[in-house]
Coordinates of C-alpha atoms in Angstrom, one line a residue:
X67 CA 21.7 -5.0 22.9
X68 CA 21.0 -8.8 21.6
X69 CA 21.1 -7.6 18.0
X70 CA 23.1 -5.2 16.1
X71 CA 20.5 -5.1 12.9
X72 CA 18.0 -2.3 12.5
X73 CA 14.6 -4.1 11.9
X74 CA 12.7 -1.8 9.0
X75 CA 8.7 -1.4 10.2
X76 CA 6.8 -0.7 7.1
X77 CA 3.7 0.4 7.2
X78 CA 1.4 -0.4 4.0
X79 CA -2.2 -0.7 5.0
X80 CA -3.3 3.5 3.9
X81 CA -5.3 4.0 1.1
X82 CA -4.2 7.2 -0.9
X83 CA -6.9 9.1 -3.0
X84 CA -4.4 11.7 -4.3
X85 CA -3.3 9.9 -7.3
X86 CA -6.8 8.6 -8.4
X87 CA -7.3 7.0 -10.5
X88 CA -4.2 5.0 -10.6
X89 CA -4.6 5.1 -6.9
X90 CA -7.8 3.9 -4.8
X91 CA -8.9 2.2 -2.0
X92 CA -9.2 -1.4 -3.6
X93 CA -5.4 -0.9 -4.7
X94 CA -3.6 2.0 -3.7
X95 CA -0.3 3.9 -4.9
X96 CA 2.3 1.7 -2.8
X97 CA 2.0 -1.3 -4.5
X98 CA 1.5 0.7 -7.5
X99 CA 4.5 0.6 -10.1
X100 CA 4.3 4.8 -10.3
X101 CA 7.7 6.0 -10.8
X102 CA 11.2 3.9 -10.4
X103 CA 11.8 0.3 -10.9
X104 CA 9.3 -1.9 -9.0
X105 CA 6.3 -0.2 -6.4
X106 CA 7.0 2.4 -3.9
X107 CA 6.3 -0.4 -1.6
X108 CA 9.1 -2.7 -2.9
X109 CA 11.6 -0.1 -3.6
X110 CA 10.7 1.0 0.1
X111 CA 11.5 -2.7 1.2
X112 CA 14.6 -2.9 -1.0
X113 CA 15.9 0.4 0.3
X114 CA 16.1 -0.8 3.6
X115 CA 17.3 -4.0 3.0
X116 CA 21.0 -6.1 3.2
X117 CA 23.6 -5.5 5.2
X118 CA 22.5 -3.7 8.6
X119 CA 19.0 -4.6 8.2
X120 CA 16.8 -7.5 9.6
X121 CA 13.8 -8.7 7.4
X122 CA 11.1 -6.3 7.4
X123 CA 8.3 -5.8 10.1
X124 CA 5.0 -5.0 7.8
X125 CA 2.0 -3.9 9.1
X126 CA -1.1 -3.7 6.7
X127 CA -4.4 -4.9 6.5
X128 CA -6.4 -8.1 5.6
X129 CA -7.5 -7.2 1.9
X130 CA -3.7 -6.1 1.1
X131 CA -2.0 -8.5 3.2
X132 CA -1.1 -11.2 0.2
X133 CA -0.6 -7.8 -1.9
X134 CA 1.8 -7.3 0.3
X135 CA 4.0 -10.7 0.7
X136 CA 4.0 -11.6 -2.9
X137 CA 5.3 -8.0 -3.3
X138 CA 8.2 -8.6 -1.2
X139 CA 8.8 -12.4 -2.7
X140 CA 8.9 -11.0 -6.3
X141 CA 11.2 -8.4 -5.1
X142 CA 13.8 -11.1 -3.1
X143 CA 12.9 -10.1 0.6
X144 CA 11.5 -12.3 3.1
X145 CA 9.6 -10.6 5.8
X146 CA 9.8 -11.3 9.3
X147 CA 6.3 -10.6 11.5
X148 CA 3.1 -9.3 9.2
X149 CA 0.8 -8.0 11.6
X150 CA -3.1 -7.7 10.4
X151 CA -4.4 -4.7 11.4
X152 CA -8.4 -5.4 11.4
X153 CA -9.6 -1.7 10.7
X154 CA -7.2 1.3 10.2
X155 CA -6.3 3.2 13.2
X156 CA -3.4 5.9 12.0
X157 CA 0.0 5.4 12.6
X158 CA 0.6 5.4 16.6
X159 CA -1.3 2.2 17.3
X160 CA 0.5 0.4 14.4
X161 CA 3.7 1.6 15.5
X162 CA 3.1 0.3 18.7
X163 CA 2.1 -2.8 17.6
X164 CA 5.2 -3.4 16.1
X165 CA 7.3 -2.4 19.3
X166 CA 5.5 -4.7 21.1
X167 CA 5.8 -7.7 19.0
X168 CA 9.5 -7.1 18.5
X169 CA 9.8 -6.5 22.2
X170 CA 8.4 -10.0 23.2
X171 CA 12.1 -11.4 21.5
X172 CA 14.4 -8.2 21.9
X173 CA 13.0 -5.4 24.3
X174 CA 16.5 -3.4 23.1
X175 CA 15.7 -4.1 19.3
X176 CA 16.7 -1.3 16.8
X177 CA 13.4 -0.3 14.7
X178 CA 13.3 2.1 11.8
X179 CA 9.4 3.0 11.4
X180 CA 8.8 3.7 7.5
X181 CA 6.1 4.5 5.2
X182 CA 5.7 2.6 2.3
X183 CA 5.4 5.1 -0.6
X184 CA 8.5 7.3 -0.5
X185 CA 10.4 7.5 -3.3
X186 CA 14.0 7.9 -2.5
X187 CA 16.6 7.6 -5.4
X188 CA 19.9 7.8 -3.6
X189 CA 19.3 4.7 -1.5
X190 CA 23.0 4.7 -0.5
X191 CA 22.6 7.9 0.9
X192 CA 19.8 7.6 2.8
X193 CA 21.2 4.3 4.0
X194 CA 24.2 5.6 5.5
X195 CA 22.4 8.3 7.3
X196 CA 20.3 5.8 8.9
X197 CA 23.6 4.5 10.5
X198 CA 24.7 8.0 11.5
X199 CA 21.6 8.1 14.0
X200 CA 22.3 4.6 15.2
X201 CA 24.3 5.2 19.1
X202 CA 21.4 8.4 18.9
X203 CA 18.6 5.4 19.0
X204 CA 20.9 3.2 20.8
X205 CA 21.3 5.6 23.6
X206 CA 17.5 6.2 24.1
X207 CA 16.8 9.0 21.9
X208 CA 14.0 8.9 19.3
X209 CA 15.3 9.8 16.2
X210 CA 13.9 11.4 13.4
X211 CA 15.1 11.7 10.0
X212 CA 14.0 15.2 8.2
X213 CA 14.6 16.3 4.5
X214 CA 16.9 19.7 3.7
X215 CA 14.2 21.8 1.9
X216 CA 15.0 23.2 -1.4
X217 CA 11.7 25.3 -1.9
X218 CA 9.0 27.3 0.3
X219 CA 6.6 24.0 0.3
X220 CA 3.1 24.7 2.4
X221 CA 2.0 20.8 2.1
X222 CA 4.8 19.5 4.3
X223 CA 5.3 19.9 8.3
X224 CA 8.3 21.2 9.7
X225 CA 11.5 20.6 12.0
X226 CA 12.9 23.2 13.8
X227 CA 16.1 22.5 14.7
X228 CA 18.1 23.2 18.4
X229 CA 21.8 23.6 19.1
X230 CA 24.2 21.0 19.5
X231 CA 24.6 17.6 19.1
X232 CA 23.3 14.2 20.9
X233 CA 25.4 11.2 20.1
X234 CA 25.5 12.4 16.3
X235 CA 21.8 13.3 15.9
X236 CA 20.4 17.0 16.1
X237 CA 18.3 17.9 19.0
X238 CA 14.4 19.0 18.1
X239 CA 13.4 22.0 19.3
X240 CA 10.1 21.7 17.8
X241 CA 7.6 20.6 15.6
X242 CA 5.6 23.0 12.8
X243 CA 2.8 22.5 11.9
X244 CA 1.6 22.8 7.6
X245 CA 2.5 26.7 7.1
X246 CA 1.3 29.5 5.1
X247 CA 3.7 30.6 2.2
X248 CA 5.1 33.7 3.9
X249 CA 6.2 31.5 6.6
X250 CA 7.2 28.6 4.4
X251 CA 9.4 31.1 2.8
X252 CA 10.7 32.7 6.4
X253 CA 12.3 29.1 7.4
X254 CA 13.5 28.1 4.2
X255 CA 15.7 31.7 4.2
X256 CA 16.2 30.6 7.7
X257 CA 18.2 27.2 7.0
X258 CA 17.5 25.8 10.1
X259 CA 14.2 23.8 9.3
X260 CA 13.8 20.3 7.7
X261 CA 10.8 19.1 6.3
X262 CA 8.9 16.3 8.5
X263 CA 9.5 13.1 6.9
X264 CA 7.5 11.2 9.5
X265 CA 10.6 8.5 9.4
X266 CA 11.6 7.4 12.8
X267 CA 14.5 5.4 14.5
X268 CA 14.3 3.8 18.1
X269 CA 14.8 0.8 20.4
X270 CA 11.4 -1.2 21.2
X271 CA 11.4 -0.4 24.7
X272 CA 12.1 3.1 24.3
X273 CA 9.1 3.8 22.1
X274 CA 6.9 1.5 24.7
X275 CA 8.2 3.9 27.5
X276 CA 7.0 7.4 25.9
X277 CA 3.6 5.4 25.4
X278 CA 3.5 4.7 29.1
X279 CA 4.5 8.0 29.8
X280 CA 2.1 9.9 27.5
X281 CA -0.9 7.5 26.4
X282 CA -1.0 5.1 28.8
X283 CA -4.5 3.9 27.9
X284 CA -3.7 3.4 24.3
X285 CA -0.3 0.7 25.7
X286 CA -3.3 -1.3 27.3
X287 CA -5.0 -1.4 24.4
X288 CA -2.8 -2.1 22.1
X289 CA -0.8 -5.0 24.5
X290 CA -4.2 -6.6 24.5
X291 CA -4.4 -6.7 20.3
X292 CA -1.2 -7.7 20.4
X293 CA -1.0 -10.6 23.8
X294 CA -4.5 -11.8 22.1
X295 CA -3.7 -11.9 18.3
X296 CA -4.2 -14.9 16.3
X297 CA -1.5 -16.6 14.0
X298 CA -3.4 -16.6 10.6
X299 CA -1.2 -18.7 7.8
X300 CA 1.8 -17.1 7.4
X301 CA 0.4 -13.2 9.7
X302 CA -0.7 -12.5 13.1
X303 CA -3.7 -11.0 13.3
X304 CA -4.1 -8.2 16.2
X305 CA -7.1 -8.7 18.3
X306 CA -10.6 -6.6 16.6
X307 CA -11.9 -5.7 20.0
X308 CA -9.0 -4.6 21.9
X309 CA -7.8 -2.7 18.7
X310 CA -11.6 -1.3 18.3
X311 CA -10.7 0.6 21.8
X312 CA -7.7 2.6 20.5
X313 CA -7.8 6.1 19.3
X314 CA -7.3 6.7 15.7
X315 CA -4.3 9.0 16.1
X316 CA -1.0 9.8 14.1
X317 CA 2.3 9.1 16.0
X318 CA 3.3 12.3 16.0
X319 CA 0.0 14.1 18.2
X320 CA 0.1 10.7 20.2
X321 CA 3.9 10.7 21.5
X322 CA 6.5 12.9 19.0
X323 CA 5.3 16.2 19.9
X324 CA 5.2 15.4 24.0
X325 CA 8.3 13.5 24.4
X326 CA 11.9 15.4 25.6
X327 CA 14.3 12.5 24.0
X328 CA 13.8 13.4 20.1
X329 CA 16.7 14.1 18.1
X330 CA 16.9 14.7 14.4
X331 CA 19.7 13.5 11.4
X332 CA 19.2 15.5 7.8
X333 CA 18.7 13.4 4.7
X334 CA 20.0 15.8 1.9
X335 CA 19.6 13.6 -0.9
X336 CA 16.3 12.7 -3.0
X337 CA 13.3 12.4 -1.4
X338 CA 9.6 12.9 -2.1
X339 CA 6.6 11.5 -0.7
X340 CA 4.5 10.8 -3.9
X341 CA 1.6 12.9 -2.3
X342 CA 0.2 14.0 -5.4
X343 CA 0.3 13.9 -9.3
X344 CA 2.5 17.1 -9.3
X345 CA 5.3 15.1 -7.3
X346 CA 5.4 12.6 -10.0
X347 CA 5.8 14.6 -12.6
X348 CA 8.3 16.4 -10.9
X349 CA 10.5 13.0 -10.7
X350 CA 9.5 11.7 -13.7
X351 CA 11.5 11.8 -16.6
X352 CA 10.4 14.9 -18.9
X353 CA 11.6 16.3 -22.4
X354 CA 12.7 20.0 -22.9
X355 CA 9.4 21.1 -22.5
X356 CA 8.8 19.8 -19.4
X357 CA 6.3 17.1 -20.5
X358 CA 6.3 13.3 -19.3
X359 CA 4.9 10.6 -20.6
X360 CA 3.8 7.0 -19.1
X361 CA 2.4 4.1 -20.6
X362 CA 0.4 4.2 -24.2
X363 CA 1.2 8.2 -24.3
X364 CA 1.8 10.9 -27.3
X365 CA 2.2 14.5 -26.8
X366 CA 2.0 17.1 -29.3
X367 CA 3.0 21.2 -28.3
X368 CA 2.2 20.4 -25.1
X369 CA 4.3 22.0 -21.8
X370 CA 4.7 21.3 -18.5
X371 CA 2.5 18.2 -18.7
X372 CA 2.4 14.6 -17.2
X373 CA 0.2 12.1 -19.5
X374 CA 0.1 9.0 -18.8
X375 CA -2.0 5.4 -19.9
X376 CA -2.4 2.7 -18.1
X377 CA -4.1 0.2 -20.9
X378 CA -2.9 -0.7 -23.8
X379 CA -6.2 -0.5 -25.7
X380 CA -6.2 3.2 -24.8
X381 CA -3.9 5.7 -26.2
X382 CA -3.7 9.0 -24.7
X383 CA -2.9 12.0 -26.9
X384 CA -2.4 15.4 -25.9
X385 CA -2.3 18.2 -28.7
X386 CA -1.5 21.8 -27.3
X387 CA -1.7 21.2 -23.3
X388 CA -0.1 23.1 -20.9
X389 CA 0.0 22.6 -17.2
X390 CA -2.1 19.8 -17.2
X391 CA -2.2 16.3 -15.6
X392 CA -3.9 13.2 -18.0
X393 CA -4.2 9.9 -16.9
X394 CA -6.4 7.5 -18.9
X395 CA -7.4 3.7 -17.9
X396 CA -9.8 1.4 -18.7
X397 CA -12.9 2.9 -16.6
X398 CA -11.5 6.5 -15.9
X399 CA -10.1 9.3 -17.0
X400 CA -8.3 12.4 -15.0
X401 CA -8.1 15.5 -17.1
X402 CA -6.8 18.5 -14.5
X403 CA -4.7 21.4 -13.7
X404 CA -1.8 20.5 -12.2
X405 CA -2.4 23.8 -9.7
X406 CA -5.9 21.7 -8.5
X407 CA -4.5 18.2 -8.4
X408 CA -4.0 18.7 -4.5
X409 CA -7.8 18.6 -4.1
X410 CA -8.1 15.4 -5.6
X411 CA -8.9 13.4 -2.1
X412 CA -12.2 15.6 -1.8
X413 CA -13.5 14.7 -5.4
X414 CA -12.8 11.1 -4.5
X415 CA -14.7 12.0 -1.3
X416 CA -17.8 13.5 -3.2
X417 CA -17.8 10.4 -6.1
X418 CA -17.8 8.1 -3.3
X419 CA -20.9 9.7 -1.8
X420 CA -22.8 10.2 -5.3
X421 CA -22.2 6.2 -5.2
X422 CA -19.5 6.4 -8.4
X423 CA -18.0 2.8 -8.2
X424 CA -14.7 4.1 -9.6
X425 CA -14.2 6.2 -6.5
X426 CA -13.0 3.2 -4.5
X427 CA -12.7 -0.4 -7.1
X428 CA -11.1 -1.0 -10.0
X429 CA -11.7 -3.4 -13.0
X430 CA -9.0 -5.3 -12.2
X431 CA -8.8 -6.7 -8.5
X432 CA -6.0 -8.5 -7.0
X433 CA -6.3 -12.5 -4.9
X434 CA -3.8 -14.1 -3.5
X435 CA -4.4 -16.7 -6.3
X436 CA -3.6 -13.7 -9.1
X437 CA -6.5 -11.5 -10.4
X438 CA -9.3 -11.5 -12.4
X439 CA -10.9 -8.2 -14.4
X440 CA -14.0 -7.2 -15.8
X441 CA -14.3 -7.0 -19.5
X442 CA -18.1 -7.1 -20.0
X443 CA -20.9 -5.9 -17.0
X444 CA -24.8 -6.1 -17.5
X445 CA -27.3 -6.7 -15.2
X446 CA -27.7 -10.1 -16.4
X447 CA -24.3 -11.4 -17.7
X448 CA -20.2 -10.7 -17.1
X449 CA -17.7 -11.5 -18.7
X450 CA -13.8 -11.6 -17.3
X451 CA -10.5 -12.4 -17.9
X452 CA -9.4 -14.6 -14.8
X453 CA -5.4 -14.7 -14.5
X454 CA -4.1 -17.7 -12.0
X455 CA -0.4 -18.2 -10.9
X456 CA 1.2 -21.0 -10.9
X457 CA 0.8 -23.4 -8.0
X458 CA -2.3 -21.4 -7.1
X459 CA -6.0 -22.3 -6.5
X460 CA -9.1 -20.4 -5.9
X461 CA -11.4 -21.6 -2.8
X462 CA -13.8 -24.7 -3.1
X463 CA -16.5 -22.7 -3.1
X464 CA -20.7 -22.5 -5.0
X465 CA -22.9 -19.7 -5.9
X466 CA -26.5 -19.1 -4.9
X467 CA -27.5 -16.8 -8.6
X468 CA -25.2 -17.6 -11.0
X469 CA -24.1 -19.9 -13.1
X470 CA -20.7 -19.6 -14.9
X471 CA -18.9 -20.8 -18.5
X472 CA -14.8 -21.2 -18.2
X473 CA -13.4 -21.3 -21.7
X474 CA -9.2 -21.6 -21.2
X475 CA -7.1 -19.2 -23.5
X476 CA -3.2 -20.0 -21.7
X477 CA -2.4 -23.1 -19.9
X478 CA -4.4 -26.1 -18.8
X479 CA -6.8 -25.1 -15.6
X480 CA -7.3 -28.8 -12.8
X481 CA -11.4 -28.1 -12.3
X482 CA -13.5 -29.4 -9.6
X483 CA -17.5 -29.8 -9.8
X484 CA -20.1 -31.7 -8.6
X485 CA -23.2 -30.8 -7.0
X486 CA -22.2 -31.7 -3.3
X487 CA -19.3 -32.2 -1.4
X488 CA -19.5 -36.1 -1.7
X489 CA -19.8 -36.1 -5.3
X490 CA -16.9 -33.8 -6.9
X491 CA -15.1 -34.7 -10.1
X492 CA -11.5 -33.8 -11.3
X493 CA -10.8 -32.9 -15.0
X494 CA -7.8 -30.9 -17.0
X495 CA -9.3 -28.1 -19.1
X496 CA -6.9 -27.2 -21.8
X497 CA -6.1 -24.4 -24.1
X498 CA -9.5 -23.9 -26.1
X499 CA -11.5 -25.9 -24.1
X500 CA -14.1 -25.1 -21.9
X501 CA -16.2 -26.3 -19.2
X502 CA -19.8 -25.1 -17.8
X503 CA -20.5 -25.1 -14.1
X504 CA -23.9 -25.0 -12.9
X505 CA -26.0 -22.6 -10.8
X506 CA -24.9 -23.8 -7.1
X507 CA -22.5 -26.3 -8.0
X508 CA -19.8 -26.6 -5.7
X509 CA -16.5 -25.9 -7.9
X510 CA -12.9 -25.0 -8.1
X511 CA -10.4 -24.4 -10.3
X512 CA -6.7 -24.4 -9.9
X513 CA -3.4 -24.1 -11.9
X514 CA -0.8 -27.1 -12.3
X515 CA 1.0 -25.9 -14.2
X516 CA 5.0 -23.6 -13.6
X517 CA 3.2 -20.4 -15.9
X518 CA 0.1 -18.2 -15.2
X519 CA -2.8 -19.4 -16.7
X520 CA -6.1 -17.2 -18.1
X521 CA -9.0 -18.3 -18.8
X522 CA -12.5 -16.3 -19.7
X523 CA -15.4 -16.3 -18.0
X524 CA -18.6 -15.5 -18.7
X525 CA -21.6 -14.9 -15.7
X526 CA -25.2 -15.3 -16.1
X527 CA -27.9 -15.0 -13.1
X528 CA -29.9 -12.4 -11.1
X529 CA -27.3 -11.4 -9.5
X530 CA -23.5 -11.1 -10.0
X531 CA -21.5 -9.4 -6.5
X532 CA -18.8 -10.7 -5.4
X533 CA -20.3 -11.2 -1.8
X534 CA -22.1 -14.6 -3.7
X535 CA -19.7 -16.6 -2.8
X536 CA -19.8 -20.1 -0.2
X537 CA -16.6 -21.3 0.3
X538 CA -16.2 -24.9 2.0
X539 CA -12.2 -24.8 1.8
X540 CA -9.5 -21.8 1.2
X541 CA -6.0 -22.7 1.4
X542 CA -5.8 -18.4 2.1
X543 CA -8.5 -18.6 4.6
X544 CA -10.2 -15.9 4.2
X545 CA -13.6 -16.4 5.6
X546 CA -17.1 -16.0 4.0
X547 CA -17.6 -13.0 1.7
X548 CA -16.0 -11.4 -1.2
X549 CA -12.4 -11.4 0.1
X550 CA -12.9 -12.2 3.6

């Protein structure tokens, strides 16, 4: 063993559709700030942070992967490898891909595969039973953290538990599929089942060895995504075509269920894995009448109810609710039964297909330069509220339809425009100042100064997508297209 830290894998590249509309595709619930202090994503990174712990392995995709850095910079954590993944292939492949990598420097590495939206309050206890299952991991076992059960629950997979001990750790006697209620109920009266937490703790080459053993096709693949990736700024970017050729498969079917060297530690503390709007009102903070309220909220005789806003120019009031889940924002609103809430993926599923926009994008869509949001939408004008950090610039980039107005509201913006490359001009745009840019005009904008600035902007043309963009030079490199 070359190192005696445990290197946290967090995996952040999934796109949740059980907590729409706060959560969707273009932004979804772990870099969200749902319940706690911070996202699940950084409370996820924090958790497994400090002493015992090297910097992070991440493993997302391209649109999230500045999501996901100047997540863990705001929250104080620097990261070690972010690997790109370039289209989503479950969690085996990913998990792999991190082995590898880590392998290349430390074949004997400790890893601690995570997801990156559990919400776990007792940090210090989940902490120290991390180190309870280290000799387990170091010895060659994969181990496998599961959660004492303290209800029947049918949405969870199961642990049953053998006899004995391996180097601290429980042995696994078998995995359990989702189970009816009856059953549900059977194990909990049982006391020797855990619910599947899909948490796992292993050296590099121990992982890489069940792969050989049980999908040796997929090891070839994914060596390939990994021996061929790219460095891209600050990430590695796994190779598209190798990574095209793996299977999309959870860990669990590709190698957990198959493998003779699993062993298990309980987590008895806190735990929930934010699946749905019923788990956060559950950990939410609720009166006497079970009712808890987020944001720009008011309740009135209502029971057993979660209401929450997300703008500030809307406020929610519920008058007489009971059961019910209400979450307002700026271009939807969710009005349920908390019984139905778990059947929120499929109405996503059919607004995505009816071609409802708020299925997948929000308003307000994150850059690695800050964001921008949509105030105003016609088929001939739009009007936004662009927001840059400091330090930060947008590409050098023209449009082919559109022509566009900056007026600046906070800060001073550092423009560039001209019509070609050759002839560009610099000028500082103040506060109440503006400046027009003309249809095809190459132009940039950029903020020099140490706080965020805003400006609006208002869009006229034919046509106003994102995907009319040319960009000539991105310090993010990010290609042609809307986010590249």
């Amino acid at each position: 063993m070359t190192n005696s830290t445990i290197t946290p894998v967090i995996l952040c590249g999934g796109s949740g559709t059980r907590l729409w509309p706060v959560s969707r595709k273009g932004f979804p619930k772990q870099f969200i700030d749902l319940i706690g202090e911070g996202s699940l994503f950084q409370q996820s990174s924090k958790r497994l942070s400090g002493k015992g712990f090297s910097g992070p392995l991440v493993v997302t995709n391209s649109d999230f992967r500045f999501i996901a850095t100047q997540q863990l910079h705001d929250a104080g954590i620097t990261p070690g490898a972010v690997l790109i993944e370039p289209e989503a292939r479950n969690t085996a492949p990913a998990l792999l891909a991190a082995a590898l990598t880590m392998a290349k420097t430390d074949p004997a590495a400790i890893m601690l595969a995570a997801p990156s939206d559990h919400y776990i309050t007792q940090a210090d206890v989940f902490c120290d039973n991390v180190m309870r299952g280290l000799d387990a991991a170091r010895s060659g076992q994969i181990v496998t953290f599961g959660i004492k059960p303290d209800r029947p629950e049918t949405g969870f997979g199961y642990l049953e538990l053998g006899d004995g001990e391996t180097h601290g750790a429980m042995p696994l006697k078998r995995f359990v599929e989702k189970p009816e209620l009856a059953e549900a109920e059977r194990m909990l009266a049982d006391g020797g089942y855990l619910w599947n937490a899909g948490i796992f703790m292993y050296a590099a080459d121990t992982l890489i060895d069940a792969f050989q053993a049980h999908a040796p096709e997929m090891l070839d693949q994914v060596r390939a995504a990994v021996d061929q990736a790219e460095p891209d700024l600050g990430f590695l970017r796994l190779d598209p075509e190798a990574w095209s050729q793996c299977d999309d498969i959870s860990v669990d079917f590709a190698i957990m269920e198959k493998v003779s060297n699993l062993s298990v530690i309980a987590h008895d503390g806190d735990w929930s894995d934010m699946g749905g709007w019923n788990a956060v009102h559950q950990h939410a903070t609720k009166d006497a009448d079970g009712v808890a309220l987020q944001g720009h909220a008011h309740a009135v005789d209502c029971k057993d109810t979660l209401l929450r806003s997300e703008s500030g120019a809307v406020q929610l009031v519920g008058l007489g609710l009971e059961n019910i889940v209400a979450v307002a924002m700026q271009d939807a609103v969710l009005v349920a039964d908390r019984r139905l809430t778990s059947t929120l993926g499929d109405v996503v599923k059919q607004m995505r297909s009816a071609g409802v926009p708020q299925a997948d994008t929000f308003p307000k869509d994150h850059r690695p330069w800050g964001f921008f949001e949509t105030l105003i939408l016609s088929s001939s004008f739009q009007v936004k509220r662009i927001v840059v950090n400091p330090g930060a610039a947008l590409s050098l980039q023209s449009h082919k339809h559109r022509s566009e107005h900056w007026i600046v509201v906070i800060g001073t913006a550092k423009v560039t425009v001209g019509p070609d490359q050759d002839n560009l001009n610099i000028q500082m745009v103040r506060e109440n100042e503006s400046v027009y840019i003309p249809l095809g005009a190459i132009h940039r904008m950029e903020n020099p100064g140490d706080i965020p600035m805003e400006l609006i902007e208002v869009q006229t043309g034919s046509y106003l997508g994102e995907d009319d963009i040319i960009r000539y030079e991105d310090v993010y490199a990010r290609g042609q297209g809307a986010k590249g």
